Short mmCIF file of C-alpha atoms in Angstrom, two decimals:
data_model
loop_
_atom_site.label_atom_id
_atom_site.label_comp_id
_atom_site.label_asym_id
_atom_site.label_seq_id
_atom_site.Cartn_x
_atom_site.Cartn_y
_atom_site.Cartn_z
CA UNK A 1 109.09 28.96 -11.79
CA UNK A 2 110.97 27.95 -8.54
CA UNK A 3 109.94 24.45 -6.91
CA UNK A 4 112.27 25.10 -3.80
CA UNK A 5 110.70 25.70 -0.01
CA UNK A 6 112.84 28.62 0.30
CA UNK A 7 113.54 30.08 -3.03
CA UNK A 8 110.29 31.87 -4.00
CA UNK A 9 111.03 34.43 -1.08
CA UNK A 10 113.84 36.09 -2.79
CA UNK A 11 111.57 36.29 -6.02
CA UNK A 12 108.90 39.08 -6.78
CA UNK A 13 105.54 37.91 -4.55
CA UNK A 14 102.89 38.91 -7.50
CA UNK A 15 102.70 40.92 -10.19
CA UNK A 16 100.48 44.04 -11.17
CA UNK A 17 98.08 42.47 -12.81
CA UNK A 18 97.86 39.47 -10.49
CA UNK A 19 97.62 42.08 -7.41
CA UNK A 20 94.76 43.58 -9.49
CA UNK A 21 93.21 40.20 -10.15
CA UNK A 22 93.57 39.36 -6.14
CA UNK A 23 91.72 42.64 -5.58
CA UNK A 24 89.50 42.76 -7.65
CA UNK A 25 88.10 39.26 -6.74
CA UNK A 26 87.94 40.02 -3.10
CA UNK A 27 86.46 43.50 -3.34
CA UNK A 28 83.60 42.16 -5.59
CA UNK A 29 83.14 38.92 -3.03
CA UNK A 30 82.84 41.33 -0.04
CA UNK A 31 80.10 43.35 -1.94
CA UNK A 32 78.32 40.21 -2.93
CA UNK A 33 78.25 39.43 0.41
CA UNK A 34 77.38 42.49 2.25
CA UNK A 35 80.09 42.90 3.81
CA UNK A 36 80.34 46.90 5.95
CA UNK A 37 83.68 47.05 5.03
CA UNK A 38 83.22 47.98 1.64
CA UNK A 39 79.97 49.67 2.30
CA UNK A 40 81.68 53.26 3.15
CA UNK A 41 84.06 54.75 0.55
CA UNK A 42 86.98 56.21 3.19
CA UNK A 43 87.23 52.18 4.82
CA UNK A 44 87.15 50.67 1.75
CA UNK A 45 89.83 52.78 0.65
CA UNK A 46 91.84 52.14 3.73
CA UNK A 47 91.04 48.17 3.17
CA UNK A 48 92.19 48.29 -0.33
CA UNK A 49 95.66 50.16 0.76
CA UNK A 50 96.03 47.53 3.65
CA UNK A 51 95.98 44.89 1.32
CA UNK A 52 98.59 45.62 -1.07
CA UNK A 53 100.54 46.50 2.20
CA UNK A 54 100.06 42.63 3.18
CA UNK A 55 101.01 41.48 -0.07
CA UNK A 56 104.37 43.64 0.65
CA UNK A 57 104.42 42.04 4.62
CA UNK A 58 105.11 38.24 2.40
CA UNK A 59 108.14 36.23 3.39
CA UNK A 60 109.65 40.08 5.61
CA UNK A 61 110.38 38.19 8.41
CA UNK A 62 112.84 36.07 7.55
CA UNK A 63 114.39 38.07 5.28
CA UNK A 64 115.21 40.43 8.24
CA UNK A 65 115.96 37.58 10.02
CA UNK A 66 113.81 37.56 13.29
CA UNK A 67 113.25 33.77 12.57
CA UNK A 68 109.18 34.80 11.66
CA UNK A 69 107.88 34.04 8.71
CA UNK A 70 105.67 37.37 8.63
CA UNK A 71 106.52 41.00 9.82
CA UNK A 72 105.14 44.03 8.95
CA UNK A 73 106.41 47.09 7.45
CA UNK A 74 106.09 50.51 9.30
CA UNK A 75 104.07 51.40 6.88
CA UNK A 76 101.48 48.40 7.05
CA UNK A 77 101.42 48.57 10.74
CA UNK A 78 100.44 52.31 10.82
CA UNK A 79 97.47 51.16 7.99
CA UNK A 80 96.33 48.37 10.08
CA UNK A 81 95.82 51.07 12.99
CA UNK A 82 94.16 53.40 10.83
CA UNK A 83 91.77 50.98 9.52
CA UNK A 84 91.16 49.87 13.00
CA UNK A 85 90.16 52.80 14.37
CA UNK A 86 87.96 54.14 11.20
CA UNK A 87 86.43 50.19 11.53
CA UNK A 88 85.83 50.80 15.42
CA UNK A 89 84.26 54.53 14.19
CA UNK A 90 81.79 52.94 11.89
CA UNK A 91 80.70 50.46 14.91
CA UNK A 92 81.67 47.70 12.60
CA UNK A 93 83.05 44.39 14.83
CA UNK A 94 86.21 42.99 14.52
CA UNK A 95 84.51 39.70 13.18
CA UNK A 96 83.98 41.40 10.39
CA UNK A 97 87.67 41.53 9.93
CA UNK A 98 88.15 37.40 10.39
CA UNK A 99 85.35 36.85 7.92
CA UNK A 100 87.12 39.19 5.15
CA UNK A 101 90.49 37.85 6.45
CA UNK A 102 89.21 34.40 5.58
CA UNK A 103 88.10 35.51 2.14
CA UNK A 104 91.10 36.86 1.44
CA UNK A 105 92.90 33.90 2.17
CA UNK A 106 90.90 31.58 0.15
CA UNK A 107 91.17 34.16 -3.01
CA UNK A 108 95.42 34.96 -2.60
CA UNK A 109 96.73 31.38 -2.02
CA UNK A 110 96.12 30.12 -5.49
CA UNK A 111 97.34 32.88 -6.74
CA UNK A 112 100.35 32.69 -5.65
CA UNK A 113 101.12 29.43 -5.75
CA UNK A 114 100.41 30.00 -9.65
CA UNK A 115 102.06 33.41 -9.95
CA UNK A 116 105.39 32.26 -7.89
CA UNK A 117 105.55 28.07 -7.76
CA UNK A 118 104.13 27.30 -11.20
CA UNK A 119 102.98 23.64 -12.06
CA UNK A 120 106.04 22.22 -10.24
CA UNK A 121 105.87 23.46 -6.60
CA UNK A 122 106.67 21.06 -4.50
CA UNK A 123 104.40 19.88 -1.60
CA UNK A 124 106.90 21.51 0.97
CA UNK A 125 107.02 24.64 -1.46
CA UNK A 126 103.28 25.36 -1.31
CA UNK A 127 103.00 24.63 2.51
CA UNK A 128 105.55 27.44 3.05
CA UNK A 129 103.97 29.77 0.63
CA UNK A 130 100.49 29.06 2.68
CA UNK A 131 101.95 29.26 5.96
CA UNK A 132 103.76 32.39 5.01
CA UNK A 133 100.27 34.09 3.96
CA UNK A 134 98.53 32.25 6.93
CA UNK A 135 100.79 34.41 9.36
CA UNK A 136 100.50 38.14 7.39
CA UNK A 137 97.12 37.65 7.44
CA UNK A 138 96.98 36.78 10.92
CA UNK A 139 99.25 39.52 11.66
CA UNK A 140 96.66 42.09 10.11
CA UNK A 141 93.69 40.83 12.16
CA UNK A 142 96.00 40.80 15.51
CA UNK A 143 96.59 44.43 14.55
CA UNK A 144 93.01 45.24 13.59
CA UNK A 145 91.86 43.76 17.42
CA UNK A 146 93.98 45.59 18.97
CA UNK A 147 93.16 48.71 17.72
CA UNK A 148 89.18 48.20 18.42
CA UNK A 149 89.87 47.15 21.78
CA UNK A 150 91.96 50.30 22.38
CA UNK A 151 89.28 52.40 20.63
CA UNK A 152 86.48 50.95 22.67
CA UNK A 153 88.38 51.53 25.95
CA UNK A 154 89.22 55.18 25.18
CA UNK A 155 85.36 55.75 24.40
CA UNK A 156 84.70 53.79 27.75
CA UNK A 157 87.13 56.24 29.52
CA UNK A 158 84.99 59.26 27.85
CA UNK A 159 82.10 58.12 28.53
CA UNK A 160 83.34 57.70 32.46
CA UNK A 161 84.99 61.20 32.18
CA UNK A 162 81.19 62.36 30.81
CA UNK A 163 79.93 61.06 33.86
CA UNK A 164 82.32 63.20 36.16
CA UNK A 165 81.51 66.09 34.32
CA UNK A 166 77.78 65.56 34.57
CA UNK A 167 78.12 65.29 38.26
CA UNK A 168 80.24 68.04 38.74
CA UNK A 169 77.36 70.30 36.77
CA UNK A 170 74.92 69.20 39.01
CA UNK A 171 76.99 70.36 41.77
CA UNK A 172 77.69 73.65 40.89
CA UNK A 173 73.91 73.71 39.05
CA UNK A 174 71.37 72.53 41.66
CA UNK A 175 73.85 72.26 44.77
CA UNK A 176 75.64 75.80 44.45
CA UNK A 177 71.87 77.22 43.41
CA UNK A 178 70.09 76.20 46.62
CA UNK A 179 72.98 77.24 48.72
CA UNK A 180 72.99 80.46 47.26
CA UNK A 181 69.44 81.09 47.25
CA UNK A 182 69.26 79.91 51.53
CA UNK A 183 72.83 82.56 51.85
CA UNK A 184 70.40 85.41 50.66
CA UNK A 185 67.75 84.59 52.12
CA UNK A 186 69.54 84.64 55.64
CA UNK A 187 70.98 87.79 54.93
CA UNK A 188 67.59 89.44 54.02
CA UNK A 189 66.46 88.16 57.82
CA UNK A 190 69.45 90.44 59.22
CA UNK A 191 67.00 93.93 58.72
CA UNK A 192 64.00 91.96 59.42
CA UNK A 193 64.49 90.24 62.69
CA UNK A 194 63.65 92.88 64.74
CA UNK A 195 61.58 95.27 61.95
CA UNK A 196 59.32 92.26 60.73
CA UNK A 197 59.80 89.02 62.61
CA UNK A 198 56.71 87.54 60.44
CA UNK A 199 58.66 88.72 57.40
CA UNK A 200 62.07 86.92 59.00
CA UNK A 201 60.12 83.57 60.06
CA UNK A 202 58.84 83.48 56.24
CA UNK A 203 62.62 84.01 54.97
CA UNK A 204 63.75 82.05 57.37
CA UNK A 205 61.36 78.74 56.26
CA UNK A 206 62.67 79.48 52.67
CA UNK A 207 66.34 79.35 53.69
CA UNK A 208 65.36 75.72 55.67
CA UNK A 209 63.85 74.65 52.16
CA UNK A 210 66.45 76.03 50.19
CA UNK A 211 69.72 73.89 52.32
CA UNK A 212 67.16 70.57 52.70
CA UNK A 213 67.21 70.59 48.75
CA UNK A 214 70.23 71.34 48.70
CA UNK A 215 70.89 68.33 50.75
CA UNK A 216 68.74 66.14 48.99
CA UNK A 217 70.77 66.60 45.92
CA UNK A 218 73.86 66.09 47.53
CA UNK A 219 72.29 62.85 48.94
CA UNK A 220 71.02 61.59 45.36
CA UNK A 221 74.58 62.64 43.85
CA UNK A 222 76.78 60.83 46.68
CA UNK A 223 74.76 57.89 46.04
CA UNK A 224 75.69 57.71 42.55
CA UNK A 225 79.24 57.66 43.25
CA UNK A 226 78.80 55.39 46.05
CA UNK A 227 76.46 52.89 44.29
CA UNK A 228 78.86 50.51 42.49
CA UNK A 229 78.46 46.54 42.26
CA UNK A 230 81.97 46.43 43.66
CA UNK A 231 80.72 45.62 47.10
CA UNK A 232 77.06 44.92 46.36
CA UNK A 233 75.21 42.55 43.71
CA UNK A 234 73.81 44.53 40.62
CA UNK A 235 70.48 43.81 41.74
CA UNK A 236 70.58 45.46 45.28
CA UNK A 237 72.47 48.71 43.39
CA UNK A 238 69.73 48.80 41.15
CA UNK A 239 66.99 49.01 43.19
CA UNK A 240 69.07 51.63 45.24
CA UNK A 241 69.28 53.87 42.20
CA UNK A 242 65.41 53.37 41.29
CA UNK A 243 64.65 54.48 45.23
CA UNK A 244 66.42 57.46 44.49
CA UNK A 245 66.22 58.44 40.62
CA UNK A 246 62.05 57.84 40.07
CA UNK A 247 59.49 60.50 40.53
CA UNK A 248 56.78 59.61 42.39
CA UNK A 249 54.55 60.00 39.58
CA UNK A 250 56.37 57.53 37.08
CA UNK A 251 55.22 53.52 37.92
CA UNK A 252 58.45 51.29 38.09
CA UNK A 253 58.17 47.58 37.55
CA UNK A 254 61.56 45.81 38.24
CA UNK A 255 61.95 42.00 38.03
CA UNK A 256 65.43 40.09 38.23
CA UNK A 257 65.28 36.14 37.67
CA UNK A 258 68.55 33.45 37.88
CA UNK A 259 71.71 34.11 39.53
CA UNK A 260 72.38 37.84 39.59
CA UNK A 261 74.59 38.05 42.37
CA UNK A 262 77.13 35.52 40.69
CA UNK A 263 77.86 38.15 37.58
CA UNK A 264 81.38 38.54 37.31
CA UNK A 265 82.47 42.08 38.81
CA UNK A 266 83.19 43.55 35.66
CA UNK A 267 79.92 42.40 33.80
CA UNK A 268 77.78 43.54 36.50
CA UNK A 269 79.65 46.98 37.11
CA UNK A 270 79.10 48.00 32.99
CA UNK A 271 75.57 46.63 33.49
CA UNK A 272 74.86 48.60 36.01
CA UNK A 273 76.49 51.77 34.35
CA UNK A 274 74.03 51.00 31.10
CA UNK A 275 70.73 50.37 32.23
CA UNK A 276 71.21 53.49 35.05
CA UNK A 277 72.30 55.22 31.88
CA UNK A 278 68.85 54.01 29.84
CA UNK A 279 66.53 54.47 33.22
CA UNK A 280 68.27 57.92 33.24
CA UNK A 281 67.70 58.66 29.21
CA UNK A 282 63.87 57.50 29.91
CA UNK A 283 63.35 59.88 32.74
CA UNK A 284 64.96 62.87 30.65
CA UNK A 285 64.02 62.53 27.17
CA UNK A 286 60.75 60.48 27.06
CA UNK A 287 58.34 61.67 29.37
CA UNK A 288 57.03 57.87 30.96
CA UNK A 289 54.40 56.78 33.08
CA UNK A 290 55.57 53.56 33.28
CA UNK A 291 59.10 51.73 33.36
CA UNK A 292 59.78 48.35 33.50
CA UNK A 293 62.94 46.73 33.85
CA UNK A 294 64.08 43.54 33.62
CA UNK A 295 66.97 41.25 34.28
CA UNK A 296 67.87 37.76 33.81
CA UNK A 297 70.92 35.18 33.80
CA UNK A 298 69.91 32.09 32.02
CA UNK A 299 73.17 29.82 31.32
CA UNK A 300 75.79 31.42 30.08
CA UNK A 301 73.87 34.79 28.94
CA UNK A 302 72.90 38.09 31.01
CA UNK A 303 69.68 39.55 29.32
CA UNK A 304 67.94 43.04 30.56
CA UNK A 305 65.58 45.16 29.16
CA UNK A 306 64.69 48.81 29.82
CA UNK A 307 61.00 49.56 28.83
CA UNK A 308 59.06 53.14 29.05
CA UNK A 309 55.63 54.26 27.42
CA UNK A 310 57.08 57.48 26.78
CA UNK A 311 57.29 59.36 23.77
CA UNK A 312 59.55 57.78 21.69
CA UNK A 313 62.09 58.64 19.10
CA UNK A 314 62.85 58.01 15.59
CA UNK A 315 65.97 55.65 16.16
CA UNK A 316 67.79 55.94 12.41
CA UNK A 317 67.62 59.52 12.88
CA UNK A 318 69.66 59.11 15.89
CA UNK A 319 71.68 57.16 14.57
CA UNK A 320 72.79 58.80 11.89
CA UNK A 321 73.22 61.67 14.25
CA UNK A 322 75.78 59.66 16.45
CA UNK A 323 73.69 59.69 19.28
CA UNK A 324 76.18 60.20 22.28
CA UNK A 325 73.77 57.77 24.79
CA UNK A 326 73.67 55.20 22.07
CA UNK A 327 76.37 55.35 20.66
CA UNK A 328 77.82 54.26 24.57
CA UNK A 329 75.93 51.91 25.17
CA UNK A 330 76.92 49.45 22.22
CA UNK A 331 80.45 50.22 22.93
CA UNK A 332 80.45 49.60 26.31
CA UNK A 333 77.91 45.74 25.37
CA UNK A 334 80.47 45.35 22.45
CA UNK A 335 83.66 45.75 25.13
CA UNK A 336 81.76 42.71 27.41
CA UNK A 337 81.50 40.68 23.85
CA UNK A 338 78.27 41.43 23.64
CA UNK A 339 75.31 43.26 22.12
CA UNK A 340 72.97 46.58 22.95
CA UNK A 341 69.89 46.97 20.58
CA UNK A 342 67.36 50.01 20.57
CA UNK A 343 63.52 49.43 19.34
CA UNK A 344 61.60 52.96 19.55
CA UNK A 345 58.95 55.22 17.31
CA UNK A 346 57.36 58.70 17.88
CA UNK A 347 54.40 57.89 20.39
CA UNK A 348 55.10 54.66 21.07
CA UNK A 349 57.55 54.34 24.06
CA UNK A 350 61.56 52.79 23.78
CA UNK A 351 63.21 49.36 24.70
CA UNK A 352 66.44 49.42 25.60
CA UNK A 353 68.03 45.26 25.22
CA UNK A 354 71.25 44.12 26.20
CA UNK A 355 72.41 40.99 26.01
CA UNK A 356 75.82 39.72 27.15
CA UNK A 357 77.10 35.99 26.92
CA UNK A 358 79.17 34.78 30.06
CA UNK A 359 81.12 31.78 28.69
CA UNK A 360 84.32 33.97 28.70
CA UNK A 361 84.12 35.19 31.96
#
């Protein structure tokens, strides 16, 4: 066994049957703790892979000499992005990560201080070794955020570009309908003007109804675009969309409490974009009588709630089904640092919660 600071680099990091002791340890840890990592068979393959790969990152940077103690292969960084992004798939948060990072720490350093120091490391020997697996790790997790962050903000563009096309169909849908239902109409009145003038009036009435629908959508629609907290509070855009977006046979009870108007741009514009998005999902899939919505800033939190009586849905089934609408919503909470939660049953209405903590911002 080498005592030397600098000589257990140039040595083999662990054997096979310490990599399969290392392994093994952590793998059964993360399942006695519940960790989601291990909880689907194609991550904790990927985990499993990345960790041997880490083993390989040990002592890489300075042997290529780039004066760090830890770089990683091609190979590990193409794993770390892989895992990332089958993590970010799963909806599983990158704390997840730093908790099994930690883990992994506290299982691997003994090991290889016994495995490639022995009994005689020096002090200075095992600090080395410890800062050496302090950085690969740290390495991996940098990696692993990265990826999450760029997998959230790909899903955020998608979920914009969802929005574009949703307009759009409404355009060529309800707009393009109406128009070309108040175009025939005025071409019917051609023959009849002077044949049936009743007949023409009637046609004509239609083709009056037919354009001031037509403009009502485009009204509604322009207002979406136009409705941003960019140069208005959330609180004024919100009330805004409920003036336009509510029958007026569904009840709407909206309450806002603490400093709304002092939300930091970006918190309040993805606020806005979420509950529209719930009031919206309410409207369309449940059938209320009754919304209520509520906002608050307390501290250093943003809390809001979305509320209907309507019918309800069966929310593991959803779920499981990668609800689109859901599915955005935590992404979009989770990009802010913080969370979305979903309480509904058949019959008995939906709650939309989000919660986001301001400290950061």
């Amino acid at each position: 066994m080498v005592s030397n600071a600098a000589d257990w680099k140039t040595r083999a990091r662990l054997s096979p049957a310490a990599r399969a002791e290392v392994a093994e340890q952590f793998f059964r840890r993360l399942g006695s703790v519940g960790s989601p990592l291990v909880s689907e068979a194609s991550l904790s393959e990927l985990l499993s892979r990345q960790v041997q790969l880490l083993l390989n990152d040990l002592g890489r940077g300075d042997a290529a000499g780039n004066g760090r103690r830890s770089q990683p292969s091609e190979e590990s960084l193409r794993g770390a992005a892989e895992f990332s992004r089958r993590r970010a798939f799963l909806e599983i948060h990158p704390t997840e990560t730093v908790r099994a990072a930690g883990l992994f720490y506290e299982l691997t350093l003994p090991v290889l201080i016994r495995e490639t120091l022995g009994e005689g490391a020096t002090p200075d020997a095992a600090l080395d070794l410890a800062l050496d697996l302090h950085d690969a790790v740290m390495t991996q997790i940098a990696l692993g955020c990265v990826g999450y962050i760029t997998f959230l903000r790909e899903k955020i563009h998608s979920s914009h570009r969802d929005e574009r096309r949703r307009i759009a169909r409404d355009l060529h849908d309800r707009v393009s309908h109406e128009i070309l239902v108040a175009l025939l109409s005025t071409e019917l009145c051609d023959g009849a003007l002077t044949r049936d003038p009743e007949l023409a009036r009637t046609r004509l009435k239609s083709t009056e109804q037919a354009l001031r629908e037509a403009l009502q959508v485009i009204s509604e629609l322009s207002g979406e675009l136009r409705d941003s907290t960019t140069n208005t509070d959330l609180e004024r855009s919100l009330k805004q969309f409920l003036e336009s977006a509510i029958p007026q046979d569904v009840r709407v009870d909206f309450a806002a409490t603490g400093d709304i108007g002092g939300l930091p741009a970006p918190v309040a514009e993805e606020l806005y974009y979420m509950l529209r998005e719930a009031i919206r999902n309410a409207l369309r899939h449940s059938a209320p009588r009754h919304i209520r919505i509520t906002l608050r800033v307390s501290g250093l939190l943003v809390q809001a709630l979305v509320s209907d009586d309507g019918r309800g849905f069966d929310v593991r089934t959803a779920s499981r089904a990668r609800h689109d609408g859901l599915t955005s919503l935590r992404e979009r909470s989770e990009l802010l640092g913080g969370k979305a939660r979903v309480h509904s049953a058949v019959g008995r209405g939906t709650t939309v919660g989000v919660s986001i903590p301001l400290v950061n911002w």
